[in-house]
XYZ file of N, CA and C in Angstrom:
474
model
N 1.833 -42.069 16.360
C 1.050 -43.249 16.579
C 1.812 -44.421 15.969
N 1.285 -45.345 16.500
C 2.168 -46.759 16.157
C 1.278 -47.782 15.893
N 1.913 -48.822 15.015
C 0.983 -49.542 14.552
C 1.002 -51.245 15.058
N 0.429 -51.821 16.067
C 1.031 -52.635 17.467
C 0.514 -54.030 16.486
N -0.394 -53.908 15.750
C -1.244 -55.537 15.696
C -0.276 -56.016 14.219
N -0.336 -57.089 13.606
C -0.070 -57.918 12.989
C -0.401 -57.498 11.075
N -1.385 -56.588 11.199
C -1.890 -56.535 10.102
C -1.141 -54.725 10.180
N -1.567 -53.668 8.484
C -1.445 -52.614 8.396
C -2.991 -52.148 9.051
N -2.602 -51.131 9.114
C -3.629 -50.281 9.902
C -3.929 -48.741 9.167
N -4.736 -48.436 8.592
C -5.462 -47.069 7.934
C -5.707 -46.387 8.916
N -4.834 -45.358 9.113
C -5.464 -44.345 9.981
C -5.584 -43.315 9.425
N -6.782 -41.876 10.231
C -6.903 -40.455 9.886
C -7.018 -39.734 10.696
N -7.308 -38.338 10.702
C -6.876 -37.101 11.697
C -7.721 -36.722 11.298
N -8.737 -35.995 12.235
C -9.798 -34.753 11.306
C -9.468 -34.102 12.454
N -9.507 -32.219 12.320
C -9.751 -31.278 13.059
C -10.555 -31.143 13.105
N -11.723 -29.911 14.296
C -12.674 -29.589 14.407
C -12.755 -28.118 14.191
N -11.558 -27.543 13.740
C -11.823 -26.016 13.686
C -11.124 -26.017 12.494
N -11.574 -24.915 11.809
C -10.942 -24.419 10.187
C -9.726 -23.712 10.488
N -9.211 -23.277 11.656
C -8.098 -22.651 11.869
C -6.970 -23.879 12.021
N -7.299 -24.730 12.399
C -6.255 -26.100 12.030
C -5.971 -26.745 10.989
N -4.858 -27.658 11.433
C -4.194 -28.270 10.080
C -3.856 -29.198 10.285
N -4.038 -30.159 9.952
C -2.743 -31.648 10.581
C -1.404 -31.749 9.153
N -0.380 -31.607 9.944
C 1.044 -32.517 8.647
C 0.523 -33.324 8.075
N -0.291 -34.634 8.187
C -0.434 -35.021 7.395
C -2.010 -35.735 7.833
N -2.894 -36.053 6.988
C -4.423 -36.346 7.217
C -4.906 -37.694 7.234
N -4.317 -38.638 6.744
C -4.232 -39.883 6.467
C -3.315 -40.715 6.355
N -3.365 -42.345 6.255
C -2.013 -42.846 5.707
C -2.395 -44.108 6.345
N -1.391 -45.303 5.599
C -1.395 -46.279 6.230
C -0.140 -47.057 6.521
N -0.179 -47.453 8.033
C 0.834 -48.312 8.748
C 1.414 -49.512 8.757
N 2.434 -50.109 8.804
C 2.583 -51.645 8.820
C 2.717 -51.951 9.898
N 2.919 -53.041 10.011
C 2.843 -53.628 11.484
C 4.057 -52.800 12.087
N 4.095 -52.904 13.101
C 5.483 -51.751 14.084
C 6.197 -50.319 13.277
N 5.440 -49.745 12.474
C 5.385 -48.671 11.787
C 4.723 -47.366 12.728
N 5.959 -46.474 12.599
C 5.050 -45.595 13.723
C 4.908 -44.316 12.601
N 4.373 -42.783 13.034
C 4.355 -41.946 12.059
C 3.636 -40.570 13.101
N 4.252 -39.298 13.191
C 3.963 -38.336 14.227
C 3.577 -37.424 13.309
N 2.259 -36.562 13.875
C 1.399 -36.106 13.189
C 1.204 -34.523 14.108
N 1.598 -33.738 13.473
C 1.143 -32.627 14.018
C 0.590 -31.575 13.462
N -0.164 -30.777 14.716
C -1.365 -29.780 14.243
C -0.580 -28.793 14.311
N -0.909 -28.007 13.529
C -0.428 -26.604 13.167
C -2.038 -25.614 13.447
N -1.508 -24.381 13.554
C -2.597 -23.293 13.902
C -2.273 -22.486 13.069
N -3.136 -22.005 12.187
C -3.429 -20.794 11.019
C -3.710 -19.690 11.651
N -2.824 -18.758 12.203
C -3.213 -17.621 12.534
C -3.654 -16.591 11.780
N -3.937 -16.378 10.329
C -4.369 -15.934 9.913
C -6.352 -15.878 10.471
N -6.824 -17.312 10.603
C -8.001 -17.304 10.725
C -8.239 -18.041 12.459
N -7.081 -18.040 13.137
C -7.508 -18.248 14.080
C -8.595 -17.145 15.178
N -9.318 -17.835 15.933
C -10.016 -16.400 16.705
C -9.165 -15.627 17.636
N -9.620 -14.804 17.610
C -9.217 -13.860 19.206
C -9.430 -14.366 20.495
N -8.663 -14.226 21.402
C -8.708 -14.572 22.395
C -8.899 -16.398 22.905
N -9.144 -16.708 23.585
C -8.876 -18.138 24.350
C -9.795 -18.936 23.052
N -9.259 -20.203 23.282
C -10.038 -21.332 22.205
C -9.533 -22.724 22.357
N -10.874 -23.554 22.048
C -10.259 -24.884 22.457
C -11.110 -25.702 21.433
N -10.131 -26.375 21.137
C -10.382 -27.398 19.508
C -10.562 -28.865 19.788
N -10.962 -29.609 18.808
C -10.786 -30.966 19.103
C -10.219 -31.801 17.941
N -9.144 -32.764 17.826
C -8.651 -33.296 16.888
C -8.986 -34.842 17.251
N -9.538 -35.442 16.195
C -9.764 -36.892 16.551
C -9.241 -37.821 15.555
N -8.440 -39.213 16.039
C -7.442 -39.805 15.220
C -8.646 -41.132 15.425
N -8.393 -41.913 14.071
C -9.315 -42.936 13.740
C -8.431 -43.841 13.431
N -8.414 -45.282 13.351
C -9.373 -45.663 14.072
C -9.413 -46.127 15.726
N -8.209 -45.632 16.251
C -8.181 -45.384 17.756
C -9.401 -45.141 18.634
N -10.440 -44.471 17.949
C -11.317 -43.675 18.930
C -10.716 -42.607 20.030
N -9.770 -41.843 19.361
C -8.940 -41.230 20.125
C -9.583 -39.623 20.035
N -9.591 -38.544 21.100
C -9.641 -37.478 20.743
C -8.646 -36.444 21.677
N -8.259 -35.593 20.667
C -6.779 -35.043 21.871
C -7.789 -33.420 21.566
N -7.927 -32.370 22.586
C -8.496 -31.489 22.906
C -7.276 -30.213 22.975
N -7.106 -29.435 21.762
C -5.998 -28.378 21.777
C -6.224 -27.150 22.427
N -6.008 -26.343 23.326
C -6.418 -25.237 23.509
C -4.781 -24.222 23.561
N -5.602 -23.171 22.892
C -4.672 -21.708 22.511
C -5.132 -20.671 23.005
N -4.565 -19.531 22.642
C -5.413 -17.973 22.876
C -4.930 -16.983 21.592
N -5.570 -16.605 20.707
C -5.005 -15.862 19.532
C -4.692 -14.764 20.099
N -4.532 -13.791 19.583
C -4.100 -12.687 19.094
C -4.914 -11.280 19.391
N -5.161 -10.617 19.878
C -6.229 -9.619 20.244
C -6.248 -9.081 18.712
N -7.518 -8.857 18.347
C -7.436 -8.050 16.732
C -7.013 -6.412 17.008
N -5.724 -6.514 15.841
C -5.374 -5.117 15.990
C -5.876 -4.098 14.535
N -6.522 -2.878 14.350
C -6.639 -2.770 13.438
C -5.701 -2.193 12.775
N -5.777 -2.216 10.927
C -4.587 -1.738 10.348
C -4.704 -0.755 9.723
N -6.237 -0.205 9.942
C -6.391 0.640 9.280
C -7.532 1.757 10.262
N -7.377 2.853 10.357
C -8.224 3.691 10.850
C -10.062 3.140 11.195
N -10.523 3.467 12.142
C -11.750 3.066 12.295
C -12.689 3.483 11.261
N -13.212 1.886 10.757
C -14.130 2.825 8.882
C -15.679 3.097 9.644
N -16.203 3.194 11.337
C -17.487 3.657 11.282
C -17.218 5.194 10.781
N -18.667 5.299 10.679
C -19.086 6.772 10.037
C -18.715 7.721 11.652
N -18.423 8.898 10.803
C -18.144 10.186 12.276
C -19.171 10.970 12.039
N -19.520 11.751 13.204
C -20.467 12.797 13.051
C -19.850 14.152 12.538
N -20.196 15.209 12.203
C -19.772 16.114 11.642
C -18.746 17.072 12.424
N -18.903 17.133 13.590
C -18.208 17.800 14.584
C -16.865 17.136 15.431
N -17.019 15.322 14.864
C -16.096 14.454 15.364
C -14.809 14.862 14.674
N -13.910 14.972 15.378
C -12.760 15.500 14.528
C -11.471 14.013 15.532
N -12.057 13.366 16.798
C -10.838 12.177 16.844
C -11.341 10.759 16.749
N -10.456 9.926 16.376
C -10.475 9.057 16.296
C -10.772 8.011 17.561
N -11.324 7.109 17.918
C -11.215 6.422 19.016
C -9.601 5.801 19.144
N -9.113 5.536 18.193
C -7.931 4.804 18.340
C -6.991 5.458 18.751
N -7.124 6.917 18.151
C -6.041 7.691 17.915
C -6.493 9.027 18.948
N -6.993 9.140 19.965
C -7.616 10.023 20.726
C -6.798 11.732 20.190
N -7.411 13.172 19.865
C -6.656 14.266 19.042
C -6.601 14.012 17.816
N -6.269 13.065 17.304
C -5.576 12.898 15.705
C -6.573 12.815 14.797
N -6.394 13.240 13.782
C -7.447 13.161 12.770
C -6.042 12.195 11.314
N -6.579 11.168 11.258
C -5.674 10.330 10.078
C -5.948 10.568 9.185
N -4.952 10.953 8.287
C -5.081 11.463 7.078
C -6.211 10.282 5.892
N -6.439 11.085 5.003
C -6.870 9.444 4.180
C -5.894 8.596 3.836
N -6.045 7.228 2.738
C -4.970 6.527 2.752
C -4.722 6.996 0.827
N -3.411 6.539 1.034
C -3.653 6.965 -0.749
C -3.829 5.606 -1.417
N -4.248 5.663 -2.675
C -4.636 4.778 -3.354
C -3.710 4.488 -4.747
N -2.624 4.675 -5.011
C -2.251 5.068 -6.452
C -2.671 3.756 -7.000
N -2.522 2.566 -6.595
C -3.204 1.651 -7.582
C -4.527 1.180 -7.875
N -5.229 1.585 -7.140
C -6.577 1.495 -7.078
C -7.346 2.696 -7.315
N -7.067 3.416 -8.383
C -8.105 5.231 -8.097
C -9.740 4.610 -8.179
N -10.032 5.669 -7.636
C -11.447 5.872 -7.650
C -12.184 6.291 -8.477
N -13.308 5.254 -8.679
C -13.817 6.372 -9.988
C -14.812 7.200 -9.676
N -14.977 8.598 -10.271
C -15.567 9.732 -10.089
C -17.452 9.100 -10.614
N -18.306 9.923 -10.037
C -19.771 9.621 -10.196
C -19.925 9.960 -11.633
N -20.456 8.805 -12.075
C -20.863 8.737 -13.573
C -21.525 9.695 -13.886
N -21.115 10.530 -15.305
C -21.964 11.757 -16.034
C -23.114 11.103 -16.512
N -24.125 11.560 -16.685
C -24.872 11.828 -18.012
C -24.571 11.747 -19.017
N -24.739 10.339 -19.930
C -24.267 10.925 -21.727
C -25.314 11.887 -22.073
N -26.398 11.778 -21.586
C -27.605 12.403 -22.408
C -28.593 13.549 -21.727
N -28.988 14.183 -21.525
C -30.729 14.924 -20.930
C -31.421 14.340 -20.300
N -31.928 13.732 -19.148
C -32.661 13.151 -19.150
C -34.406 13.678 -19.497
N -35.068 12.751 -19.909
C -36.018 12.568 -20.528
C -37.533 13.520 -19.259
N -38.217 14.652 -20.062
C -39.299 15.295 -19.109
C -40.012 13.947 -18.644
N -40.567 14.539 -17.448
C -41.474 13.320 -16.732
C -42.765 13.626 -17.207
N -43.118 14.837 -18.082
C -44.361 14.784 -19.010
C -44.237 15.465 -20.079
N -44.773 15.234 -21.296
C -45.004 15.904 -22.189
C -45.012 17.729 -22.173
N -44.588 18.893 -23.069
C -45.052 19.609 -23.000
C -46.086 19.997 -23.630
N -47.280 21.048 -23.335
C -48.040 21.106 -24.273
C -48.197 22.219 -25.713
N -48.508 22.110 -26.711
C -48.150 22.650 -27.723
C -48.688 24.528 -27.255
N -47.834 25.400 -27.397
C -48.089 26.353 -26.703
C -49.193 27.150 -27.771
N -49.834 26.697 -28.812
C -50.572 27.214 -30.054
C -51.785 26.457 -29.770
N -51.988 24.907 -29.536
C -53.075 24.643 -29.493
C -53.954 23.861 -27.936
N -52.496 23.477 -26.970
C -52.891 22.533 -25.873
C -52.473 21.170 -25.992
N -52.605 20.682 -27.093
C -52.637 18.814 -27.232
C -51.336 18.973 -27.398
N -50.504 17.693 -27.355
C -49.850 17.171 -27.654
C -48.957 17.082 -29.041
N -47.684 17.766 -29.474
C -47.542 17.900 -30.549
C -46.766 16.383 -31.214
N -47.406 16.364 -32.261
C -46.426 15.123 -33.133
C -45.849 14.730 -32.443
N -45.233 12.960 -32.843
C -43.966 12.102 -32.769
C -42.732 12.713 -33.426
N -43.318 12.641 -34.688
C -42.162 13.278 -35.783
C -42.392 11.800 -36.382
N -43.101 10.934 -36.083
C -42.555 9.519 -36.735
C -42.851 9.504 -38.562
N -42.414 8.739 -39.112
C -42.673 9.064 -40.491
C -43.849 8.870 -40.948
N -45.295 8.395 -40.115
C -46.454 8.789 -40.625
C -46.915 10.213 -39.993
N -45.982 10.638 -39.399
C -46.962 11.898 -38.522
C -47.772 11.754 -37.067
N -47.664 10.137 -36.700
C -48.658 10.017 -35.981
C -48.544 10.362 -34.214
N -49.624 10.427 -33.605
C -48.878 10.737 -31.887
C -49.368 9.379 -31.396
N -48.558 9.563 -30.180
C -48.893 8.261 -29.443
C -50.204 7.528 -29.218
N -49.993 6.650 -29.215
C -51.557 5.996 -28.642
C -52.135 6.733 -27.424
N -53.537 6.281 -27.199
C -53.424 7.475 -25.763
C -53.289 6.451 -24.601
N -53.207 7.165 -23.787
C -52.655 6.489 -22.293
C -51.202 7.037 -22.191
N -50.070 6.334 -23.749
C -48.673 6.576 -22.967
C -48.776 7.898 -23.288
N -49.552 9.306 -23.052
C -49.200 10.188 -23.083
C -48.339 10.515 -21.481
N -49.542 10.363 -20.957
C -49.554 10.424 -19.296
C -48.725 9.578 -18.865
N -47.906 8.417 -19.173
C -47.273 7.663 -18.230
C -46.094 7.596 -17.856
N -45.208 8.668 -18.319
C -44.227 9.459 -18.186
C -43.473 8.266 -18.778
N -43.619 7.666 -19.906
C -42.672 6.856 -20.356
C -42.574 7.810 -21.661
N -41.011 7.979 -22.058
C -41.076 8.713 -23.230
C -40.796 7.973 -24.243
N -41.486 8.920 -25.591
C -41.535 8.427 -26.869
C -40.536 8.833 -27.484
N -40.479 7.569 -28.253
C -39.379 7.659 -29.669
C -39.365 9.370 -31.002
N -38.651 9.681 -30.782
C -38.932 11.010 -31.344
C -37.975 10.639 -32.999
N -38.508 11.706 -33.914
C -37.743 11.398 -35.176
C -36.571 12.395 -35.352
N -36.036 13.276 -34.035
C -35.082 14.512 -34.390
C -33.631 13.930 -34.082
């Protein structure tokens, strides 16, 4: 673009798609100052298949309309839907069964142990009398009643 009138001139570029870029986004001109501006395409995030963008330069009232076609998505890694039990191929790989991938820098971590027992979902009952035996707490005392039954367990003194 060129800058025709007498005075400097502020111009800008906006894209309309996040897969674009302009060299440069702004700037300002002097009189007979020209300056070429081009869009670049991010193929990383461009879409698949056909596409058409719009780039508009200010204060021209100008809009230039880009159209491309990306890339068909290829995958890089084995298909991650779930298989049924008897599925032994791949859609991609029609026969083949792909090995897993290895991981050496990333291991996996194994399903967390138990540090502890977990806790009965009720009390047992004292096999001598029926009720409920002791806390152990240092008055001797048992729970209030209610949390016998509410399968929340008590603080024990062992």
């Amino acid at each position: 673009m060129t800058a025709t009138g007498d005075a400097p001139v502020r111009w800008s570029v906006s894209v309309g798609a996040s897969w674009l870029y302009p060299s440069r986004s702004s700037g300002t001109l002097r009189p007979g100052e020209s300056v070429t501006v081009r869009v670049y395409v991010d193929h990383l995030r461009e879409p698949a298949g056909h596409w058409s963008a719009r780039v508009a330069v200010s204060p021209a009232h100008a809009v230039v309309t880009i159209e491309g076609y990306g890339p068909a998505p290829t995958p890089s890694r084995p298909d991650p839907r779930p298989s049924t039990p008897g599925d032994t191929t791949s859609p991609s790989h029609p026969g083949h069964t792909p090995a897993p991938d290895p991981s050496p820098s990333q291991p996996t971590d194994p399903d967390p142990t138990p540090t502890e027992d977990p806790p009965p979902t009720s009390p047992d009952p004292d096999p001598t009398t029926g009720a409920p035996s002791p806390t152990g707490g240092p008055d001797g005392s048992s729970p209030p009643p209610g949390d016998a039954d509410s399968g929340t367990p008590s603080p024990s003194g062992s």
